[in-house]
Amino acid sequence: MSKMVFCRNNVFQMTFKNGFTISLSSTGGSYSSNRNISYNEISPDRNEVELIEVACWDEIDRPGSFVPLSSFDDVIGFINADQVAQLISIISQAKSAEEITEKVLGLQSE
């Protein structure tokens, strides 16, 4: 079942029918436009950001296990809206975690 969740601290998550969840984060300290703000500065008035941090995990085969989105980390940072759309397409259609990693690494080399 697919679902969308607005979490606290500027995090939005979508779980797709294939069991993968994408997490979009712009919290203080994340790899986003809000990186250098404190958690206390985040408010409903700070909803517009240019760049966000993206994570992905598997809810079915390996519940809670992150899918590596870069060659050095589980997350990928400073992603713009067009790149988010590409990641959503890849993750929502993937058949395996390995497929996601391979395709996302391919995008980074373009």
C-alpha angles and dihedrals in degrees: 000000000000122000143168124218131189106208130191121272098036098301124139123186133191124190115199131209089257090065099252122126125206118203121200113197135183099166123140109279094023123118091265142098086277094056095117100045124094122246088248091061094059110102139150086270091064097064097118116084133158099209131032142181118248129203131175133197140177118247097183117035097027107013111214094002113137119233110225109245097181137030091254106031145027091239132055119215143205094029121167128216095266091052091048089056090052091049092049090052093049096044097043092053100038123119095197143016089245091057090053093050093047094049095043092049087050091056091052092055093053 
